[in-house]
XYZ file of C-alpha atoms in Angstrom:
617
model
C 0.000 0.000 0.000
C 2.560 2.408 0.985
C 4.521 2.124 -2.307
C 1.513 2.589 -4.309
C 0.912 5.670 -3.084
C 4.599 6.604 -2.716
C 3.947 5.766 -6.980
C 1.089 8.247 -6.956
C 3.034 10.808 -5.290
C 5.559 10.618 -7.693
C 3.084 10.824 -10.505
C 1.297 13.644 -9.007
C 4.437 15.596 -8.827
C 5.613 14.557 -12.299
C 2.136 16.204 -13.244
C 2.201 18.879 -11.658
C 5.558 19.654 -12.988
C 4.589 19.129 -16.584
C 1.846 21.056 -15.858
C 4.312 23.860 -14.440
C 6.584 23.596 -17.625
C 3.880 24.067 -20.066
C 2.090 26.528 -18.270
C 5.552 28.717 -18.337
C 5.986 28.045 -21.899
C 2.511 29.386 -22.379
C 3.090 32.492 -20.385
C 6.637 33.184 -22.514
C 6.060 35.917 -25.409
C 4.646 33.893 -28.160
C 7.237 32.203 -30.827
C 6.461 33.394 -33.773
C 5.836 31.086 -37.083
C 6.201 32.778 -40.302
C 5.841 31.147 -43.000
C 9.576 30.489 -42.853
C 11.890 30.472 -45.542
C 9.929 32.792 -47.550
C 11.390 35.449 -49.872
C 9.682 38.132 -52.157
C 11.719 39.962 -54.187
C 10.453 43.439 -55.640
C 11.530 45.611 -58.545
C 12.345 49.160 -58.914
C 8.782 49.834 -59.003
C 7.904 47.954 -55.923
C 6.059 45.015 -57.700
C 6.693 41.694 -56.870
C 8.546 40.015 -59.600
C 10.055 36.838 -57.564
C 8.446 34.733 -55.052
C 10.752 31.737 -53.656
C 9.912 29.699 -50.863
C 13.012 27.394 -49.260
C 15.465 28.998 -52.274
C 13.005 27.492 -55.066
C 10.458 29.793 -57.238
C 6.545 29.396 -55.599
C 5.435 29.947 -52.264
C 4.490 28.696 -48.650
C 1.218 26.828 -49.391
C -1.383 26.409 -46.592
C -3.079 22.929 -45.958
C -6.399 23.729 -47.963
C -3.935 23.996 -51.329
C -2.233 20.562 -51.092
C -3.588 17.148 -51.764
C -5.480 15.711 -48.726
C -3.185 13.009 -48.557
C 0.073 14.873 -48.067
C -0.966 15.485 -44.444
C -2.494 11.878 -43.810
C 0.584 10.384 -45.496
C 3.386 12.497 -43.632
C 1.265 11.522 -40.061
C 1.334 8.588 -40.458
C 5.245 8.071 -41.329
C 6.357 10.594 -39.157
C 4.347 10.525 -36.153
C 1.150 8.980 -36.586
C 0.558 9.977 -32.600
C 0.242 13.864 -33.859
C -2.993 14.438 -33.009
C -2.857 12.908 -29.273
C 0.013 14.363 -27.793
C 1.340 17.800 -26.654
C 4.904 17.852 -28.444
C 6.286 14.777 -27.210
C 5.516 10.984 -27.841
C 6.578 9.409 -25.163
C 6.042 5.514 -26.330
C 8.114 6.521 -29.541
C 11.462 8.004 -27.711
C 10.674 4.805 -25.470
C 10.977 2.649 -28.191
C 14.012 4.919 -29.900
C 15.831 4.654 -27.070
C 15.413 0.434 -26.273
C 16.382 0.268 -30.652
C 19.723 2.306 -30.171
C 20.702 0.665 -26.685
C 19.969 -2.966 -27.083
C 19.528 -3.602 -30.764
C 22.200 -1.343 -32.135
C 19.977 0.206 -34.665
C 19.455 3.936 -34.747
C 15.405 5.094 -34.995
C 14.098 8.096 -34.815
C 12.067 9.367 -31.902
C 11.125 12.960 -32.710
C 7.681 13.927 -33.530
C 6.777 16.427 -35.566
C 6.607 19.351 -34.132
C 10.254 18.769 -32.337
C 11.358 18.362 -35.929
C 9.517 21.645 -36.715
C 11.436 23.226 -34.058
C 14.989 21.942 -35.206
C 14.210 22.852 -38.613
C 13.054 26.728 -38.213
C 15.803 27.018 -34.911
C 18.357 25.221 -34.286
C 21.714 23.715 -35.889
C 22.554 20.538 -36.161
C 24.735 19.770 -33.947
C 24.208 16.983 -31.534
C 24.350 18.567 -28.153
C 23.039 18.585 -24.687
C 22.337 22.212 -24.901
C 20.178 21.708 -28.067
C 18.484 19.048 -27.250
C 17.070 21.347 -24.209
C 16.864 24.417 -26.218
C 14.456 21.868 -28.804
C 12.378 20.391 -25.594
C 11.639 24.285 -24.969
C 11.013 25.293 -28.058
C 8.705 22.459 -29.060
C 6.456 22.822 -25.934
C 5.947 26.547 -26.758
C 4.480 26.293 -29.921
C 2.401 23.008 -28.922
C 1.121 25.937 -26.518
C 0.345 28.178 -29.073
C -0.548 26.796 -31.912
C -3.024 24.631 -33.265
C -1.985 20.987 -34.607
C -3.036 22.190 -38.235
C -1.153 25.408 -38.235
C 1.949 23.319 -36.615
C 1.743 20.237 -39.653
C 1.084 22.983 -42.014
C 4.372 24.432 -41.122
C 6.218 21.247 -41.156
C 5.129 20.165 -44.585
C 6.483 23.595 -46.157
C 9.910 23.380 -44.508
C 10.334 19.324 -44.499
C 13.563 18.536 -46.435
C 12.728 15.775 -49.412
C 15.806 15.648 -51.399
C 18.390 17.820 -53.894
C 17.773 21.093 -52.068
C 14.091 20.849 -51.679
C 12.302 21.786 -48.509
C 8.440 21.480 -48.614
C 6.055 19.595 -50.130
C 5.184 21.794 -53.143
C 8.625 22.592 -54.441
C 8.939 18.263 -54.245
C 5.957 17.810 -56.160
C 7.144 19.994 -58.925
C 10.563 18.515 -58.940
C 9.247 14.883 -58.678
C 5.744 14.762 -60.580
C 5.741 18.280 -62.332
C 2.306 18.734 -60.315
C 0.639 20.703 -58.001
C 0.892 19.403 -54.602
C -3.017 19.724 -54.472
C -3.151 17.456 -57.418
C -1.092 14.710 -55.894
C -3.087 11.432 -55.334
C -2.406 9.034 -52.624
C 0.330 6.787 -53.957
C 2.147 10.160 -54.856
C 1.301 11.646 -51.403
C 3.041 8.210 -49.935
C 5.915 8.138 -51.681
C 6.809 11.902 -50.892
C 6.045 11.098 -47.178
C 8.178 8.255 -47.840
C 11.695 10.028 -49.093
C 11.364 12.001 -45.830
C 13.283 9.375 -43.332
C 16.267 9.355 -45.689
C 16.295 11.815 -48.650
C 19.392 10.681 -50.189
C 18.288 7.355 -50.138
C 14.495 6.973 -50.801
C 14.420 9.512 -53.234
C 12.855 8.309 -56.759
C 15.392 9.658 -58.780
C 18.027 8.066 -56.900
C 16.701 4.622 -55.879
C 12.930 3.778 -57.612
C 13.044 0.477 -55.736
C 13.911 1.939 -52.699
C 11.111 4.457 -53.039
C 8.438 1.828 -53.982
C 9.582 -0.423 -50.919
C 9.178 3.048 -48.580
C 5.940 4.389 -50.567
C 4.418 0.714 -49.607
C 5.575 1.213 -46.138
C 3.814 4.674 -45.999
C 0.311 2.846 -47.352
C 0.663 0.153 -44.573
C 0.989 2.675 -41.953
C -2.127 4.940 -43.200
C -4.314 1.499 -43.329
C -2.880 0.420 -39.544
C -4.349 4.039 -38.576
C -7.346 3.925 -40.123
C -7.370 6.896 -43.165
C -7.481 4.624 -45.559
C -9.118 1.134 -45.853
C -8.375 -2.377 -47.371
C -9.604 -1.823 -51.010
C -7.745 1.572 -50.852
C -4.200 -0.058 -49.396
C -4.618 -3.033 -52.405
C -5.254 -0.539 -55.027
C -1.855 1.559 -54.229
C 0.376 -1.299 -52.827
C 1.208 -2.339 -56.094
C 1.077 1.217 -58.061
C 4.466 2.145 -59.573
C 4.277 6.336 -59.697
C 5.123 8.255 -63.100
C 8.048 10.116 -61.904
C 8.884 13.234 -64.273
C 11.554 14.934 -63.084
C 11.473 18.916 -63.642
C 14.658 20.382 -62.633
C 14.432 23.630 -64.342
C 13.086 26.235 -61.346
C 11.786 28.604 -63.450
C 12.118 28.914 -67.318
C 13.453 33.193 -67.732
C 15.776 35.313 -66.449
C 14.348 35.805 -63.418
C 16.066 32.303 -61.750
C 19.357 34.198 -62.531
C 18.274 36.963 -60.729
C 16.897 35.044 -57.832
C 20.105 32.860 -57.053
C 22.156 36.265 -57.429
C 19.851 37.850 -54.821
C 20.634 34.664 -52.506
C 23.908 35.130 -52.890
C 23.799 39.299 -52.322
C 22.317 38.015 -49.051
C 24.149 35.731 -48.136
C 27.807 38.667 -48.654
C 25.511 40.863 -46.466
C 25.585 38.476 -43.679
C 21.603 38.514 -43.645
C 20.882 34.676 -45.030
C 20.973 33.479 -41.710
C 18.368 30.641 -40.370
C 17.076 33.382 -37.637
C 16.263 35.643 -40.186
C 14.746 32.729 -42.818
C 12.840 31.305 -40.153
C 10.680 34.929 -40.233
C 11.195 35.494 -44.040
C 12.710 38.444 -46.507
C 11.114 41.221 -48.484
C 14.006 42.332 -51.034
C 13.766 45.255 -52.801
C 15.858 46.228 -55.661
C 16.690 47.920 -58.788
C 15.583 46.055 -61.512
C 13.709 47.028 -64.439
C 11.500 44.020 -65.632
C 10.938 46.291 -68.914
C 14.718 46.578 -69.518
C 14.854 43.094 -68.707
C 13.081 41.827 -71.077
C 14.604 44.088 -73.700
C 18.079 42.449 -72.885
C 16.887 39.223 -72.470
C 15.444 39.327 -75.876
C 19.042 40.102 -77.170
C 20.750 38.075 -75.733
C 18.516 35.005 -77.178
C 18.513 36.908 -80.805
C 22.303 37.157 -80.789
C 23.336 33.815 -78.859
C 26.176 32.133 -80.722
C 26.790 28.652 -81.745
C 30.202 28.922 -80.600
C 31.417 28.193 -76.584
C 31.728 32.031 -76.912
C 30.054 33.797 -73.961
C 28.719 37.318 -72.695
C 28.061 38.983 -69.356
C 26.200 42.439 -69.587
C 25.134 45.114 -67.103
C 22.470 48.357 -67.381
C 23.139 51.204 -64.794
C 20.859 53.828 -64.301
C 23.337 57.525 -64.231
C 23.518 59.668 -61.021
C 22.455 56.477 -59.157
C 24.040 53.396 -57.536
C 20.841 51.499 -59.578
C 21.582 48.163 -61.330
C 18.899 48.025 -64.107
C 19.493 44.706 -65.574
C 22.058 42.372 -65.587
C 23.305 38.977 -67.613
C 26.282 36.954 -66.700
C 25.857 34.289 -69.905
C 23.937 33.729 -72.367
C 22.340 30.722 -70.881
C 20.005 32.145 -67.503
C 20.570 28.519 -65.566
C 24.690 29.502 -65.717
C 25.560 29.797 -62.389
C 28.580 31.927 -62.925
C 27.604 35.449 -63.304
C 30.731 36.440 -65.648
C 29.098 40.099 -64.811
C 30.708 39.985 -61.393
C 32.738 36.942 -61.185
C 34.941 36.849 -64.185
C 38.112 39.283 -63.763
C 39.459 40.306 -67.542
C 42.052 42.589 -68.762
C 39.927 45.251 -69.870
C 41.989 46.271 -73.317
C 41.253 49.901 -74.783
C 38.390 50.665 -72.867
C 40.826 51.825 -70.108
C 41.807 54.639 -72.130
C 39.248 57.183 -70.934
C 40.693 56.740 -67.916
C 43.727 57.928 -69.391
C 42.321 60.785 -71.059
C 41.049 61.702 -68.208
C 43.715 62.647 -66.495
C 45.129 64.267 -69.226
C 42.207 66.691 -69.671
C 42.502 67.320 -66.159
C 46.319 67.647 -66.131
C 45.611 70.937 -68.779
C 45.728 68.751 -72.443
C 42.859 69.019 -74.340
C 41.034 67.068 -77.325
C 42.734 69.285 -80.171
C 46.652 68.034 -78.395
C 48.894 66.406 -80.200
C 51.335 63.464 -80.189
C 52.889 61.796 -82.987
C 51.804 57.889 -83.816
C 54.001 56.015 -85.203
C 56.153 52.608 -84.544
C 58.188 53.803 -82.132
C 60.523 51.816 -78.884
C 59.962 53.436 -75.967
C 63.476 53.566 -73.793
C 62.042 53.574 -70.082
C 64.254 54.015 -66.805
C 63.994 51.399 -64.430
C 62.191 49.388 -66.885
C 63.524 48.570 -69.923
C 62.446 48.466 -73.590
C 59.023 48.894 -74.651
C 57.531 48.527 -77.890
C 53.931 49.054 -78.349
C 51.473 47.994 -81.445
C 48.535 49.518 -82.945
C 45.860 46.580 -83.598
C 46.347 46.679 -87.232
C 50.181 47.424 -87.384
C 48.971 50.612 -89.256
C 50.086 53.893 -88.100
C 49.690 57.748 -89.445
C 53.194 58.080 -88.732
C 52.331 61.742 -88.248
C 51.058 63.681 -85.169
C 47.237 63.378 -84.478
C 44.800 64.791 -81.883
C 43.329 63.039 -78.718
C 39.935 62.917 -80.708
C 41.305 60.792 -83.743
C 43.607 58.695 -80.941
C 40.160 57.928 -79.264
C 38.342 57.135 -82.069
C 40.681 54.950 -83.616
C 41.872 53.486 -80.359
C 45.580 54.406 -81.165
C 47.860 52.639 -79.147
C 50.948 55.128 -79.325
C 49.197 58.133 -78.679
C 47.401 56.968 -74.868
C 51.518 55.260 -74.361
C 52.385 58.032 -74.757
C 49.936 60.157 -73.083
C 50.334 58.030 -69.757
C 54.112 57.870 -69.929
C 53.453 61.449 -70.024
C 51.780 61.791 -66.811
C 53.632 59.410 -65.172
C 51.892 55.445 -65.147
C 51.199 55.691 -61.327
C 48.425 58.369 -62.186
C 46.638 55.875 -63.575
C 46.820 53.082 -60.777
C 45.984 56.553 -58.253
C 43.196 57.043 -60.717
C 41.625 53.187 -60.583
C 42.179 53.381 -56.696
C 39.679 56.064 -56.682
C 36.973 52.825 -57.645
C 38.559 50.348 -55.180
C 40.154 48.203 -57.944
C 43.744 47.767 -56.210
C 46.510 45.451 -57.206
C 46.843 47.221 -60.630
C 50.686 47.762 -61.764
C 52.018 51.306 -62.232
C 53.312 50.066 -65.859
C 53.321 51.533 -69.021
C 51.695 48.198 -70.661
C 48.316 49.685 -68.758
C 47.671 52.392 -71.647
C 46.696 49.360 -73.040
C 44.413 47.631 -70.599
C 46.494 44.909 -68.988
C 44.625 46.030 -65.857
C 41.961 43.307 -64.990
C 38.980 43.770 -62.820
C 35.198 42.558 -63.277
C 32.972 44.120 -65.938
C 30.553 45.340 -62.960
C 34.193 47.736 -61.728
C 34.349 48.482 -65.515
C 30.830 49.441 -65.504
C 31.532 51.833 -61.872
C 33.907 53.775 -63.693
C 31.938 54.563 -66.774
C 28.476 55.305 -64.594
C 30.973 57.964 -62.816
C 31.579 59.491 -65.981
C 27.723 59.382 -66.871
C 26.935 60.960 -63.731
C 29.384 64.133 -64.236
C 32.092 62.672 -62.187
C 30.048 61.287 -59.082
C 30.732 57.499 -57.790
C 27.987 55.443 -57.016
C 28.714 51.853 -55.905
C 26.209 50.045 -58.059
C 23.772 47.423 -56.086
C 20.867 45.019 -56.867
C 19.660 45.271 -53.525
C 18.491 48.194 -52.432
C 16.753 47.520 -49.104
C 15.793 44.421 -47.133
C 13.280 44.098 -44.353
C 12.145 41.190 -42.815
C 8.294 39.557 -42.969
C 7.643 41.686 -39.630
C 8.437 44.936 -41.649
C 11.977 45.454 -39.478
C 14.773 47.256 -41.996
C 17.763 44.749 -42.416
C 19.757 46.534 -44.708
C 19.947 49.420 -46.563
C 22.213 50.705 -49.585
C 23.852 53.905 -49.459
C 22.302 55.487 -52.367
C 23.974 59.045 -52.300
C 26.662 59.653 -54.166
C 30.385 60.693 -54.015
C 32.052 63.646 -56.160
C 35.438 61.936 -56.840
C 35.798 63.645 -60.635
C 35.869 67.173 -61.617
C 32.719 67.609 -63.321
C 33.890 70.143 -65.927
C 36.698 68.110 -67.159
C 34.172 64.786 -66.902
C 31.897 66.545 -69.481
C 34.741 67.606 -71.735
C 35.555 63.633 -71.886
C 32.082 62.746 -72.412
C 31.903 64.728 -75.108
C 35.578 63.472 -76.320
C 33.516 59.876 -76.163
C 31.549 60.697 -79.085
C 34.402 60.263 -81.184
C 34.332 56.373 -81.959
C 31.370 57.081 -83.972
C 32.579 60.559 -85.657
C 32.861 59.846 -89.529
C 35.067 63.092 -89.715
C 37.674 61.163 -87.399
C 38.081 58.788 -90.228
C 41.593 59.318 -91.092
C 44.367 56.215 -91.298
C 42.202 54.093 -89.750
C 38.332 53.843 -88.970
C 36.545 54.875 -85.526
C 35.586 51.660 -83.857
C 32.077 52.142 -83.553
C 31.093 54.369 -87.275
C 28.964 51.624 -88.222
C 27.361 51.120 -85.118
C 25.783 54.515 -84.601
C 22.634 53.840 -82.060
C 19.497 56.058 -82.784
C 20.392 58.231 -79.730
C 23.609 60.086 -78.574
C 25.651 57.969 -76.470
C 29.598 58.599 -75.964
C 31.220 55.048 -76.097
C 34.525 52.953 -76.021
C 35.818 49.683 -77.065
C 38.111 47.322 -76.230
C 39.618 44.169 -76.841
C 42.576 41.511 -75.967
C 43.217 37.970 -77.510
C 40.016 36.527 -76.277
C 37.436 39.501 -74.862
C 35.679 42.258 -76.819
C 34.074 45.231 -74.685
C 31.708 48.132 -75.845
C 30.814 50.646 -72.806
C 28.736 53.559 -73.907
C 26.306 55.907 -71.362
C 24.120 58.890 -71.695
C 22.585 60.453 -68.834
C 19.879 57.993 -68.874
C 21.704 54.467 -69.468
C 25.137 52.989 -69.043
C 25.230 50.056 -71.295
C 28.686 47.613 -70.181
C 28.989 44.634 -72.840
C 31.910 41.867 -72.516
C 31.967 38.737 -75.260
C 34.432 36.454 -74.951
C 36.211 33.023 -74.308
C 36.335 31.649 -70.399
C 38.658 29.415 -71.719
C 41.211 32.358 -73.024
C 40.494 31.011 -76.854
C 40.903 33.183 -80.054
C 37.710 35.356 -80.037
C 36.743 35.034 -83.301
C 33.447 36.747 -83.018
C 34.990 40.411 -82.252
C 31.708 42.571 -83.393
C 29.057 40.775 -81.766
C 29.886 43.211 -78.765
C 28.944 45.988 -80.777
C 25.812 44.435 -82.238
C 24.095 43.836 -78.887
C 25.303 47.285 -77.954
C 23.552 48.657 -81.073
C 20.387 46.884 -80.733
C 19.977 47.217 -76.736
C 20.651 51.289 -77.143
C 18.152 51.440 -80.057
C 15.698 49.386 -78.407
C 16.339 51.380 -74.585
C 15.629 54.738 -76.604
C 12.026 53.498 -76.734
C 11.594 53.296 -73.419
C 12.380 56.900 -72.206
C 13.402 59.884 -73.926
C 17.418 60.457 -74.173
C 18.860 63.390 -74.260
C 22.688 64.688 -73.699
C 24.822 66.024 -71.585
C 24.507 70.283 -71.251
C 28.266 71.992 -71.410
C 27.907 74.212 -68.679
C 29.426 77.302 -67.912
C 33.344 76.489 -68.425
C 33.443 74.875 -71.438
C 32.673 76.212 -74.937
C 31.363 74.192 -78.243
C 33.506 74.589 -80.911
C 33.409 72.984 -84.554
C 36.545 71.560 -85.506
C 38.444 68.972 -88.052
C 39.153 65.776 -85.353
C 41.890 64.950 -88.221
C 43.778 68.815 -87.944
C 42.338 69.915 -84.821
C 41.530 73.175 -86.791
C 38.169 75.270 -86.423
C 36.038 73.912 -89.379
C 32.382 75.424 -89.698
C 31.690 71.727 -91.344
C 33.400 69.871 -88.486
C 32.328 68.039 -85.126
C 31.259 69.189 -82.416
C 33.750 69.108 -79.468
C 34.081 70.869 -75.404
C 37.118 72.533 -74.564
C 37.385 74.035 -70.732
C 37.015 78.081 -71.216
């Protein structure tokens, strides 16, 4: 008698202790469920363009929208003793814990809401101070939540194989369904890959999915949610599997893993902050998008040759659009990732500094084949592309719009080749060599650095560090992040607009002299100033106005012979012809210290019949 009630005792206290735990967990500030892993992205307009949820395209999906058997199949694998208990099943660690001792065979205990809890909260690392932090956690949102919103939850975030968390991003991958159009063999053999992902999934092991799809059935008829004739209807079924890898058929897959990964350099993908969800804003234009998306198909080679391109809206630190290959499910974004010696298109840079040294577009130098005898350095003996050379002085404007070699060597030995790497500083591109081999653009960097430097010159000499992202707030409306979007005067804007003007030049049919201007037969429908450049194996075209900076780079990953050298300047052409459409262009006004003058770009002499050039006053 006396240990009988010495047993209720016990179990009185036990209760009353449970009762004490739960009742604290209650009392906590609620834990908040969001529907986790969640991300919307918006565009410059604020309309959403992208909805992911767990890193695929689609969203959370509440019970109502999936198949009715997703929820009785899962329950039944995972913890068919949902419904009865308050977080914990007691008779299943029980039995977990007599498997791993005595028979040596690892089974899983959890239920589903302390899997929940790992999932959204914790790491997984197998600790004593997790394992407590998970008891906690799971008994505060049995107490606030309902056992619907809880398995609703779990089937969004439950991981199912190659990167897939949650029953509707599955379905599409596995079925190319709707998770509400599953039926029940479908439903079982989902629930089924759960246990072991990399085992039981279809794709990997059929047989292995069948056997666990069967074992799924088994357990829905042993609880009752389905009966006899349904269980020997689906026992033998062999599921249509029709795998659909490709997450989402445009460019907007490119721009969603480059978001991810803008995230994850801002230290903001965390699971704390995925377990409440993302709204991203940012500066894409779906209209420009689908201009340069429509190019990029129309002028996609047949070749292994490749392309990254970026659009940057002037006088802001806006990224309009963006490519990295012609193919949108290429990972490597060759916009930001590839680093390239960036051949003539350095040479503004150059010119620059020359403008703002005292030269101006009507100085001279003399081209021709010439050794240059440097101190300190050596011999140095400099081509034009063509081997062709006027062997007579010329000004800055023909130099530019030819691309002369001899005149920017000598315009940089001139002002000394550390100017330059002072100059490229200025941008944050470091590591660049103080030789006279950079008049030529040995200097690498990506084409989105490229792209910096020519938006500076767009916006009258002001830097703006371009972004995608322009703000990020979580699903409770709290501000993450936000870009600094003012911008820095690190140019003189008078002798900026002199060069801009200057730019016009590769498309000046009165600079035609020994050679050609590198873009007079690529003359877009509005006035854009422009350079080119190229090496061995890459072919650039950067042109701006004040409403678009257009950065283009074609060219071989493998270092190859580019053999398609104007396909640069054809997507340049048709993306500036096609942008005018959008908005209205207009260019640059002079200002106050400059004056317009007509001159020959050959002589450098007034010419009432000449082009139209900026001098300072």
């Amino acid at each position: 008698m006396k240990k009988v009630l010495k047993c209720l005792i016990c179990l009185s206290l036990l209760d009353i202790l449970i009762g004490l735990y739960y009742f604290t967990c209650l009392i906590m500030p609620k834990l908040q469920l969001y529907k986790s892993n969640d991300i919307s992205i918006y565009d410059h307009s604020n309309n959403k363009i992208i909805q992911t949820h767990a890193n695929k395209m689609g969203e959370y999906v509440s019970l109502k929208e999936m198949s009715p058997y997703l929820p009785m199949a899962f329950v039944a694998a995972e913890d068919h003793r949902f419904y009865d208990h308050y977080g914990y099943d007691l008779k299943g660690i029980t039995r977990a814990f007599i498997s791993t001792v005595f028979k040596k065979k690892t089974q899983g205990g959890s239920t589903i809401t302390q899997q929940l809890a790992r999932t959204l909260y914790l790491s997984n690392e197998k600790t004593f101070s997790r394992k407590i932090q998970e008891a906690i956690l799971t008994a505060r949102i049995e107490t606030n939540y309902s056992k619907d919103e809880i398995l609703e939850h779990y089937l969004n975030c439950i991981y199912l194989g190659h990167d897939l968390y949650g029953v509707a991003a599955a379905s599409t991958y596995y079925f190319n369904k709707n998770c509400k159009d599953l039926s029940i063999d479908e439903a079982a053999l989902l629930a089924g890959i759960a246990n072991a992902p990399a085992l039981n999934a279809p794709d990997i092991n059929y047989q292995a999915a069948i056997q666990r799809k069967n074992y799924v059935l088994k357990r829905m008829y042993a609880t009752k949610v389905i009966n006899k004739d349904v269980l020997d209807m689906y026992i033998h079924s062999y599921p249509i599997i029709s795998i659909n890898d490709q997450n989402y058929d445009s460019y907007l897959s490119f721009y969603q893993r480059e978001i991810v990964k803008e995230l994850k350099q801002l230290n903001l993908y965390t699971k704390k902050n995925l377990a409440i969800g993302f709204d991203v804003y940012t500066s894409i234009d779906k209209s420009i998008n689908d201009i340069l998306y429509q190019t990029l198909r129309q002028f996609k080679p047949i070749t292994n040759t490749q392309t990254a391109i970026l659009i940057l809206k002037p006088y802001t630190n806006k990224i309009l659009a963006m490519a990295g290959s012609f193919n949108t499910e290429d990972e490597f974004n060759r916009a930001t990732m590839s680093i390239r010696p960036v051949g003539s298109t350095i040479k503004p840079c150059i010119y620059y500094l020359a403008l703002d040294y005292g030269l101006t577009p009507l100085s001279k130098f003399k081209s021709e084949e010439t050794t240059f005898h440097i101190k300190g350095f050596g011999d140095y003996s400099p081509k034009n592309s063509t081997n062709t050379y006027p062997n007579k002085e010329i000004t800055m404007i023909e130099a530019l719009a030819v691309s002369d070699n001899i005149y920017s060597t000598k315009t940089l030995l001139f002002l000394g080749s550390q100017q330059l790497t002072r100059f490229l500083n200025l941008f944050g591109i470091k590591n660049t060599l103080a030789v006279p081999s950079s008049a030529l653009g040995v200097s690498e960097m990506s084409l989105l650095q490229l792209a910096s430097i020519y938006n500076t010159f767009a916006s009258e000499g002001k830097y703006y560090q371009p972004k995608l992202i322009q703000k990020v707030t979580n699903k409770q409306g709290k501000l993450l992040y936000q870009a600094k979007t003012k911008g820095e005067q690190i140019l003189d804007k008078t002798t900026t607009l002199v060069l801009n003007q200057l730019l016009r030049a590769p498309f000046d049919k009165n600079a035609k002299g020994y050679a050609t201007p590198t873009l007079l037969n690529y003359q877009p429908k509005a006035i854009y100033g422009a350079k080119t450049g190229s090496t061995f194996s890459d072919s650039f075209v950067v042109g701006f106005n004040p409403q678009f900076c257009i950065a283009i780079w074609v060219g071989k990953d493998n270092n190859e012979y580019l053999h398609e050298t104007s396909l640069s300047k054809q997507m340049f052409l048709n993306l500036a012809n096609q942008l005018s459409t959008l908005q209205p262009t207009q260019w640059y006004q002079k200002g106050f210290f400059i004056d317009e003058i007509k001159v020959n770009p050959l002589t450098g002499l007034k010419d009432k019949y000449g082009s139209t050039y900026w001098l300072k006053n």
